[in-house]
Coordinates of C-alpha atoms and ligand atoms in Angstrom, one line a residue:
M281 CA 45.9 -36.8 -83.8
A282 CA 43.2 -38.9 -86.2
Q283 CA 40.0 -37.7 -85.3
K284 CA 37.8 -40.1 -83.2
L285 CA 35.1 -42.3 -85.1
Q286 CA 31.6 -42.6 -83.6
A287 CA 28.6 -45.4 -84.4
P288 CA 26.5 -43.9 -86.9
R289 CA 23.6 -41.7 -86.0
G290 CA 20.1 -44.0 -85.2
T291 CA 22.6 -47.2 -84.2
Q292 CA 23.4 -48.0 -80.8
D293 CA 26.2 -49.9 -79.1
V294 CA 24.9 -52.6 -76.1
L295 CA 27.1 -52.2 -73.6
P296 CA 27.5 -54.9 -71.0
D297 CA 25.3 -53.1 -68.6
Q298 CA 22.8 -52.5 -71.5
S299 CA 22.9 -56.4 -72.0
V300 CA 21.8 -57.3 -69.0
P301 CA 18.0 -56.6 -69.0
R302 CA 17.9 -57.5 -73.0
L303 CA 19.4 -60.9 -71.9
A304 CA 16.7 -61.3 -69.2
L305 CA 13.9 -60.5 -72.2
E306 CA 15.4 -62.8 -74.1
R307 CA 15.2 -65.8 -71.7
L308 CA 11.7 -65.0 -70.8
A309 CA 10.7 -64.9 -74.2
R310 CA 12.3 -68.1 -75.0
S311 CA 10.8 -69.9 -72.1
V312 CA 7.3 -68.5 -72.7
L313 CA 7.4 -69.0 -76.6
E314 CA 9.3 -72.3 -76.6
G315 CA 6.9 -73.5 -73.7
A316 CA 4.1 -73.0 -76.1
G317 CA 5.9 -75.0 -78.9
Y318 CA 7.3 -71.9 -81.1
R319 CA 10.8 -73.0 -82.3
R320 CA 13.5 -70.5 -83.4
I321 CA 14.2 -69.5 -86.5
E322 CA 17.0 -67.3 -87.9
T323 CA 17.0 -65.7 -91.3
P324 CA 19.4 -63.9 -93.2
T325 CA 20.1 -60.1 -92.4
F326 CA 19.6 -59.2 -96.0
E327 CA 17.2 -60.8 -99.0
A328 CA 16.1 -59.9 -102.4
T329 CA 14.5 -56.6 -102.4
E330 CA 11.5 -58.1 -104.2
L331 CA 10.6 -60.1 -101.0
F332 CA 9.8 -56.8 -99.1
A333 CA 8.1 -55.2 -102.4
R334 CA 5.9 -58.2 -102.4
G335 CA 5.6 -59.4 -98.9
V336 CA 5.3 -56.0 -97.0
G337 CA 3.7 -54.1 -100.0
T338 CA 4.8 -51.1 -102.1
S339 CA 2.3 -48.6 -100.6
T340 CA 3.7 -49.2 -97.1
D341 CA 6.0 -46.6 -95.1
I342 CA 8.7 -49.1 -95.1
V343 CA 8.9 -49.9 -98.8
Q344 CA 8.6 -46.5 -99.7
K345 CA 11.0 -44.8 -97.6
E346 CA 12.7 -47.1 -94.8
M347 CA 14.5 -49.5 -96.6
Y348 CA 18.1 -49.9 -97.1
T349 CA 18.7 -51.4 -100.4
L350 CA 22.0 -51.9 -102.4
E351 CA 23.2 -53.8 -105.2
D352 CA 25.2 -56.8 -105.0
R353 CA 28.0 -57.3 -107.1
G354 CA 26.3 -59.2 -109.8
G355 CA 23.8 -56.4 -110.0
R356 CA 21.0 -58.3 -107.8
S357 CA 19.3 -55.5 -105.7
I358 CA 19.4 -56.5 -101.8
T359 CA 17.6 -55.0 -98.9
L360 CA 18.6 -55.3 -95.2
R361 CA 15.6 -57.0 -93.4
P362 CA 13.2 -54.4 -92.3
E363 CA 11.2 -56.8 -90.6
G364 CA 10.6 -60.7 -89.9
T365 CA 7.5 -61.8 -91.2
A366 CA 8.1 -61.8 -95.0
P367 CA 11.5 -63.6 -94.5
V368 CA 10.0 -66.4 -92.2
A369 CA 7.4 -66.8 -94.6
R370 CA 9.7 -67.1 -97.4
A371 CA 11.4 -69.7 -95.3
Y372 CA 8.3 -71.6 -94.9
L373 CA 7.9 -71.8 -98.5
E374 CA 11.6 -72.5 -99.5
H375 CA 11.9 -75.4 -97.0
G376 CA 8.5 -77.0 -97.7
M377 CA 7.2 -76.5 -94.1
H378 CA 3.6 -77.2 -95.4
K379 CA 4.9 -80.9 -94.8
L380 CA 5.1 -80.4 -91.2
P381 CA 2.2 -80.5 -88.8
Q382 CA 0.5 -77.4 -88.9
P383 CA 0.6 -74.6 -87.9
V384 CA 4.4 -74.4 -87.8
K385 CA 5.0 -72.2 -85.3
L386 CA 8.4 -70.1 -85.2
W387 CA 9.9 -67.2 -83.2
Y388 CA 12.9 -65.1 -83.8
L389 CA 15.0 -62.5 -82.2
S390 CA 17.0 -60.5 -84.7
S391 CA 18.2 -57.4 -85.8
F392 CA 16.3 -54.9 -88.1
Y393 CA 17.2 -52.1 -90.3
R394 CA 15.3 -49.1 -91.2
N395 CA 16.3 -45.8 -92.4
E396 CA 14.0 -43.8 -90.0
R397 CA 14.6 -40.6 -88.4
P398 CA 16.4 -41.4 -85.3
Q399 CA 14.6 -40.4 -82.0
Q400 CA 13.9 -41.9 -78.5
G401 CA 13.0 -45.6 -79.0
R402 CA 13.3 -45.0 -82.7
Y403 CA 16.6 -46.4 -84.4
K404 CA 18.0 -47.0 -87.7
Q405 CA 19.2 -50.3 -86.5
F406 CA 16.8 -52.2 -83.7
W407 CA 16.0 -55.5 -82.5
Q408 CA 12.7 -57.4 -82.5
I409 CA 11.1 -60.5 -80.9
G410 CA 8.7 -62.0 -83.2
A411 CA 6.3 -64.9 -83.4
E412 CA 4.9 -66.6 -86.7
A413 CA 2.0 -69.3 -86.5
I414 CA 1.5 -70.3 -90.0
G415 CA -0.5 -73.0 -91.5
S416 CA -4.0 -72.0 -89.5
A417 CA -6.9 -69.7 -89.9
E418 CA -8.2 -70.5 -86.3
P419 CA -8.9 -67.4 -84.2
A420 CA -7.6 -69.2 -81.5
V421 CA -4.2 -69.0 -83.0
D422 CA -4.6 -65.1 -83.2
A423 CA -5.7 -65.1 -79.8
E424 CA -3.0 -67.2 -78.2
L425 CA -0.5 -65.4 -80.0
I426 CA -1.7 -62.3 -78.4
V427 CA -2.0 -63.8 -75.0
L428 CA 2.0 -64.9 -75.3
L429 CA 2.7 -61.5 -76.1
H430 CA 0.6 -60.0 -73.4
T431 CA 2.7 -62.7 -70.9
I432 CA 6.0 -61.7 -72.2
L433 CA 5.4 -57.7 -71.5
T434 CA 3.8 -58.1 -68.3
E435 CA 6.3 -60.5 -67.0
F436 CA 8.9 -58.2 -68.0
E437 CA 6.7 -55.4 -66.0
V438 CA 6.2 -52.9 -68.8
A439 CA 4.6 -50.2 -67.4
D440 CA 1.1 -48.6 -68.4
L441 CA 0.5 -51.4 -70.8
H442 CA -2.4 -51.2 -73.3
L443 CA -3.7 -53.5 -75.9
R444 CA -5.5 -52.0 -78.9
L445 CA -7.5 -54.7 -81.3
G446 CA -8.9 -54.3 -84.5
S447 CA -10.3 -56.5 -87.5
L448 CA -9.3 -55.5 -91.1
G449 CA -11.9 -58.1 -92.6
T450 CA -10.6 -60.3 -95.7
P451 CA -9.0 -58.4 -99.0
E452 CA -12.4 -58.2 -100.7
T453 CA -14.0 -56.9 -97.9
R454 CA -11.3 -54.2 -97.5
A455 CA -11.6 -53.4 -101.2
V456 CA -15.3 -52.4 -101.3
Y457 CA -14.6 -50.5 -98.0
R458 CA -11.5 -48.6 -99.6
E459 CA -13.7 -47.3 -102.3
K460 CA -15.9 -45.9 -99.9
L461 CA -13.4 -44.5 -98.1
V462 CA -11.7 -42.9 -101.0
A463 CA -14.9 -41.5 -102.0
Y464 CA -15.3 -39.9 -98.4
L465 CA -11.9 -38.4 -98.6
R466 CA -12.0 -37.2 -101.9
A467 CA -15.5 -35.2 -100.9
N468 CA -13.4 -33.8 -98.1
E469 CA -10.2 -33.2 -99.8
D470 CA -9.7 -29.8 -99.1
R471 CA -9.5 -30.3 -95.3
L472 CA -6.8 -32.9 -95.5
S473 CA -3.1 -32.5 -94.8
E474 CA -0.9 -32.6 -98.1
E475 CA 0.6 -35.8 -97.3
V476 CA -2.5 -37.8 -97.0
R477 CA -3.9 -36.0 -100.1
S478 CA -1.5 -37.0 -102.2
R479 CA -1.8 -40.8 -100.9
I480 CA -5.8 -40.7 -101.1
D481 CA -5.2 -43.7 -103.6
L482 CA -2.1 -45.3 -102.8
N483 CA -3.3 -45.7 -99.1
P484 CA -6.3 -44.3 -98.0
L485 CA -6.2 -46.1 -94.4
R486 CA -3.4 -44.4 -93.6
A487 CA -5.3 -41.1 -93.1
F488 CA -6.5 -42.6 -89.7
D489 CA -2.9 -42.3 -88.5
S490 CA -2.4 -38.8 -89.3
D491 CA -1.9 -36.1 -86.6
H492 CA -2.8 -33.2 -88.7
P493 CA -5.7 -31.2 -87.4
G494 CA -7.8 -30.8 -90.3
T495 CA -7.3 -34.5 -91.0
R496 CA -8.4 -36.0 -87.7
E497 CA -11.5 -33.9 -88.0
V498 CA -12.4 -35.4 -91.4
M499 CA -11.6 -38.8 -90.1
A500 CA -13.6 -38.6 -86.8
G501 CA -16.6 -38.8 -89.5
A502 CA -15.2 -41.7 -91.7
P503 CA -16.6 -44.6 -92.3
L504 CA -15.2 -47.3 -90.3
L505 CA -13.9 -50.8 -91.6
M506 CA -15.1 -52.9 -88.6
D507 CA -18.6 -51.8 -89.2
E508 CA -18.5 -53.4 -92.8
L509 CA -17.2 -56.8 -92.0
D510 CA -18.9 -59.7 -93.6
A511 CA -20.4 -62.6 -91.6
G512 CA -17.2 -64.8 -91.7
D513 CA -14.9 -61.9 -90.6
Q514 CA -17.4 -60.7 -87.6
E515 CA -17.4 -64.3 -86.3
H516 CA -13.8 -65.0 -86.4
F517 CA -13.2 -61.5 -84.8
D518 CA -16.0 -62.3 -82.2
E519 CA -14.3 -65.5 -81.3
V520 CA -10.6 -63.9 -80.8
R521 CA -12.4 -61.5 -78.6
A522 CA -14.1 -64.2 -76.6
L523 CA -10.8 -66.1 -76.2
L524 CA -9.3 -62.9 -75.3
D525 CA -11.9 -62.4 -72.5
I526 CA -11.6 -66.1 -71.1
A527 CA -7.7 -65.4 -70.9
G528 CA -8.3 -62.0 -68.8
V529 CA -6.5 -60.0 -71.3
S530 CA -8.2 -56.8 -71.4
Y531 CA -7.9 -54.2 -74.8
D532 CA -9.7 -51.6 -76.4
L533 CA -11.4 -51.8 -79.3
D534 CA -9.7 -49.5 -82.3
P535 CA -11.6 -49.6 -85.7
T536 CA -9.0 -47.0 -86.9
L537 CA -6.0 -49.5 -86.0
V538 CA -3.8 -49.6 -89.1
R539 CA -0.9 -51.6 -89.4
G540 CA 2.0 -50.7 -91.2
L541 CA 2.1 -53.6 -93.8
D542 CA -0.1 -54.0 -96.4
Y543 CA -0.7 -58.0 -96.3
Y544 CA -2.7 -57.9 -92.8
A545 CA -6.0 -59.5 -92.9
R546 CA -8.5 -59.7 -89.9
T547 CA -7.0 -59.6 -86.7
V548 CA -4.8 -56.8 -86.1
F549 CA -3.5 -55.6 -82.6
E550 CA -0.9 -53.4 -81.3
F551 CA 0.7 -53.1 -77.5
T552 CA 1.7 -49.7 -76.5
S553 CA 3.1 -48.3 -73.2
G554 CA 2.4 -45.0 -71.5
A555 CA 5.9 -45.1 -70.2
L556 CA 7.1 -44.1 -73.8
G557 CA 6.2 -41.0 -75.1
A558 CA 5.9 -40.3 -78.6
Q559 CA 7.2 -44.0 -79.7
S560 CA 4.8 -45.6 -77.6
A561 CA 4.3 -48.7 -79.9
V562 CA 5.9 -51.7 -78.1
G563 CA 4.8 -54.6 -80.3
G564 CA 2.0 -55.3 -82.8
G565 CA 0.9 -57.9 -85.3
G566 CA -1.8 -59.5 -87.0
R567 CA -3.2 -62.2 -89.3
Y568 CA -2.0 -62.1 -92.9
D569 CA -3.6 -64.7 -94.8
G570 CA -2.9 -63.4 -98.2
L571 CA 1.0 -63.3 -97.7
M572 CA 1.8 -66.8 -99.1
E573 CA 0.2 -66.2 -102.2
Q574 CA 1.9 -62.8 -102.8
L575 CA 5.3 -64.8 -102.3
G576 CA 4.4 -67.1 -105.0
G577 CA 3.3 -70.1 -102.6
P578 CA 0.0 -71.8 -102.2
A579 CA -2.9 -70.2 -100.4
T580 CA -1.9 -70.5 -96.4
P581 CA -3.0 -68.7 -93.6
G582 CA -0.7 -67.0 -91.0
S583 CA -0.7 -65.0 -87.7
G584 CA 2.3 -63.2 -85.9
W585 CA 3.8 -60.3 -83.9
A586 CA 6.7 -58.8 -83.7
A587 CA 8.0 -56.4 -80.5
G588 CA 10.7 -54.2 -80.1
I589 CA 13.4 -55.2 -77.7
E590 CA 14.9 -51.4 -77.1
R591 CA 11.2 -50.0 -76.3
I592 CA 10.4 -52.7 -74.1
V593 CA 13.7 -52.4 -72.1
L594 CA 12.7 -48.6 -71.9
S595 CA 9.5 -48.9 -71.1
A596 CA 10.1 -51.5 -68.4
G597 CA 12.8 -49.7 -66.5
H598 CA 16.0 -51.0 -65.5
R599 CA 16.1 -54.4 -63.5
P600 CA 19.4 -54.9 -61.9
E601 CA 20.6 -58.6 -61.8
P602 CA 23.4 -60.3 -60.1
G603 CA 26.2 -61.5 -62.7
P604 CA 27.2 -65.2 -62.6
V605 CA 29.0 -66.5 -59.4
L606 CA 32.9 -66.2 -59.8
D607 CA 34.3 -69.5 -58.0
L608 CA 37.9 -68.7 -58.5
Y609 CA 40.1 -65.7 -59.2
V610 CA 43.5 -66.7 -60.1
A611 CA 46.1 -64.1 -58.8
L612 CA 49.9 -64.3 -59.4
D613 CA 53.2 -63.2 -57.5
A614 CA 56.3 -64.1 -58.9
G615 CA 58.2 -62.3 -56.2
D616 CA 61.7 -61.7 -57.2
A617 CA 61.7 -64.8 -59.4
Q618 CA 63.2 -63.8 -63.0
G619 CA 63.2 -65.7 -66.5
D620 CA 62.1 -69.3 -66.7
D621 CA 61.0 -69.3 -62.8
A622 CA 58.8 -66.2 -63.5
R623 CA 57.4 -67.8 -66.7
A624 CA 56.7 -71.0 -64.9
V625 CA 54.2 -69.1 -62.4
R626 CA 52.5 -67.8 -65.4
V627 CA 51.7 -71.0 -67.0
T628 CA 50.6 -72.6 -63.8
A629 CA 48.4 -69.8 -63.2
F630 CA 47.0 -69.9 -66.9
Q631 CA 46.5 -73.6 -66.4
L632 CA 45.1 -73.5 -62.9
A633 CA 42.4 -71.2 -64.5
A634 CA 41.8 -73.4 -67.6
R635 CA 41.6 -76.6 -65.7
A636 CA 39.1 -75.0 -63.0
R637 CA 36.8 -74.0 -66.0
E638 CA 37.1 -77.6 -67.3
A639 CA 35.9 -78.8 -63.9
G640 CA 33.0 -76.3 -64.3
L641 CA 33.9 -73.6 -62.2
N642 CA 33.8 -69.8 -63.1
S643 CA 37.3 -69.0 -63.1
Q644 CA 39.0 -65.6 -64.0
L645 CA 43.0 -65.0 -64.6
E646 CA 44.6 -61.9 -63.6
L647 CA 45.3 -60.2 -67.1
A648 CA 46.7 -56.7 -66.1
G649 CA 50.0 -57.5 -64.0
R650 CA 48.7 -55.9 -60.8
S651 CA 50.5 -56.0 -57.5
L652 CA 49.3 -58.6 -55.0
K653 CA 47.4 -56.2 -53.3
G654 CA 46.1 -54.7 -56.5
Q655 CA 44.9 -58.3 -57.4
L656 CA 43.2 -59.1 -54.2
K657 CA 41.0 -55.7 -54.7
Q658 CA 40.3 -56.7 -58.2
A659 CA 39.1 -60.2 -57.2
A660 CA 36.7 -58.9 -54.2
R661 CA 35.3 -56.3 -56.9
A662 CA 34.6 -59.5 -59.2
G663 CA 33.2 -61.3 -56.4
A664 CA 35.2 -64.2 -56.1
R665 CA 34.5 -67.0 -53.9
Y666 CA 38.3 -67.6 -53.7
V667 CA 41.7 -66.3 -54.7
A668 CA 44.5 -68.6 -55.5
V669 CA 47.7 -67.1 -55.3
V670 CA 50.2 -68.7 -57.7
R671 CA 53.9 -68.2 -56.4
P672 CA 57.1 -70.0 -57.3
G673 CA 56.7 -73.7 -56.3
E674 CA 53.7 -73.2 -54.4
I675 CA 49.7 -71.9 -54.7
G676 CA 48.2 -70.3 -51.9
L677 CA 44.1 -70.4 -51.5
K678 CA 42.2 -67.6 -49.8
D679 CA 38.7 -68.1 -48.8
M680 CA 37.3 -64.6 -49.4
E681 CA 34.2 -65.2 -47.2
S682 CA 36.3 -66.2 -44.0
G683 CA 39.3 -64.4 -45.0
E684 CA 41.4 -67.7 -44.2
Q685 CA 44.7 -68.4 -46.3
R686 CA 46.7 -71.2 -46.5
P687 CA 49.1 -73.0 -48.8
V688 CA 47.8 -75.9 -50.8
A689 CA 50.0 -78.9 -51.1
G690 CA 49.5 -80.7 -54.3
G691 CA 49.4 -78.4 -56.9
V692 CA 46.3 -77.3 -59.4
D693 CA 44.5 -80.2 -59.0
A694 CA 44.3 -80.2 -55.2
V695 CA 43.4 -76.4 -55.2
I696 CA 40.4 -77.1 -58.0
H697 CA 39.2 -79.8 -55.6
D698 CA 39.3 -77.6 -52.7
V699 CA 37.6 -75.0 -54.4
L700 CA 34.8 -77.6 -55.4
R701 CA 34.5 -78.8 -52.1
G702 CA 34.3 -75.3 -50.6
R703 CA 31.4 -74.4 -52.9
G704 CA 29.5 -77.0 -51.4
P705 CA 27.3 -80.3 -52.4
V706 CA 27.2 -80.6 -56.0
V707 CA 23.6 -81.1 -57.3
L708 CA 23.7 -83.7 -59.8
Ligands
ATP125 P1 5.9 -47.3 -85.1 O1 4.5 -46.9 -85.4 O2 6.5 -46.9 -84.0 O3 6.8 -46.9 -86.6 P2 5.7 -49.7 -86.7 O4 4.3 -49.9 -86.9 O5 6.6 -49.0 -87.9 O6 6.3 -48.9 -85.2 P3 6.1 -52.6 -86.5 O7 6.7 -52.8 -87.7 O8 4.8 -53.2 -86.2 O9 6.3 -51.2 -86.1 O10 7.4 -53.4 -85.5 C1 7.1 -54.0 -84.2 C2 7.7 -53.1 -83.3 O11 9.0 -53.0 -83.5 C3 7.2 -51.8 -82.7 O12 6.0 -51.9 -82.3 C4 8.3 -51.3 -82.2 O13 8.4 -51.5 -80.9 C5 9.7 -51.8 -82.8 N1 10.1 -50.9 -83.8 C6 9.7 -50.4 -85.1 N2 10.3 -49.8 -85.6 C7 11.6 -49.3 -84.8 C8 12.6 -48.6 -84.8 N3 12.9 -47.7 -85.8 N4 13.3 -48.4 -83.8 C9 13.1 -49.2 -82.9 N5 12.2 -50.1 -82.8 C10 11.3 -50.1 -83.5
MG126 MG1 7.3 -47.7 -88.4

């Protein structure tokens, strides 16, 4: 026998039971975000590699080691999207969305691809819900985005939820600070981990993320960007904080919060769940005022977040939900009928199930050739309200609540009529 194939390591099938909480999350996110004026956008699964090199940043983990990049037939380099902000920003520029009322508020739910070491909560293909507000530098945009994600996560009952908040200042502030930090790291080089040491010039901020003991000791005394903010950045940050206080969203200030993307400016934040273990980040984001210029567009401020669907579901536990009501199960009982007579039973059953759906009923047709007893059992398992039994020249209807059975004169339409009536008054 040929060997059985499995899904690639780090990818997952979403089986029907697993899709239940994911659908609930999608519905919740949609109602929260669309209620606040965010509209859905979908971008392609792959993009020109250059979009991520420029729009995520060549010093990031994502671009350095996590991208799935391949060559197209024409020799063009394409990359499976590892994140959603750069593609949405590209779409904003490509479709001239600056002509729309600003900020343009967009949300997405898509799959993303990163070549990472798979573990609990970390996959090579995963899904994110994301929101982006492009075209406004207002602190209220940042605060509102954070509140919206907070609403989604708390309403979904993510356990032990924490928000960390920081500000990275503007690129100018960061450049000055960077010099200071590099000098500090150089002065303490001998105590740093190999990896941090090799990336001092490339991305010194990542040193705050290290869990190497020596590095951590050094970083405890490192200069902090949040102490170096200029007046404008400080004022912006204070306003974001004041608005979060007004919204009743609590947070911990984290001067070492380093988001994975190069283009963040000012506000950065991350939500974590204590229920997740090592991969504790459920979602995060921030302001990216420099991104549009990186992509060849005019200076345009923007802010947004992305949250991982698998981690949200893991951290919220499973919540069972009733499936859709099944109004009618169509069973067949051809008896001794053969040939055309047996076929007539199958055709009538098929028609009945289809016509019932046209009439707005949920209906399922017997497809497995079970015995009548087996079909009634299956109908009960599926939670059917009524079962129609199609026989040669006759249709019987069984009310699964009362157990009452009777023949219905008048064929398919009469059965549908009876089921509709039995379902109670129709609310228009
Ligand atoms: P981490 O620190 O866990 O690597 P990240 O900073 O790379 O996260 P982002 O790029 O900010 O994550 O993506 C936003 C969210 O997407 C994360 O908070 C997480 O919930 C989810 N996420 C990121 N990478 C993965 C992955 N490989 N598998 C599953 N979910 C992921
Ligand atoms: Mg990561």
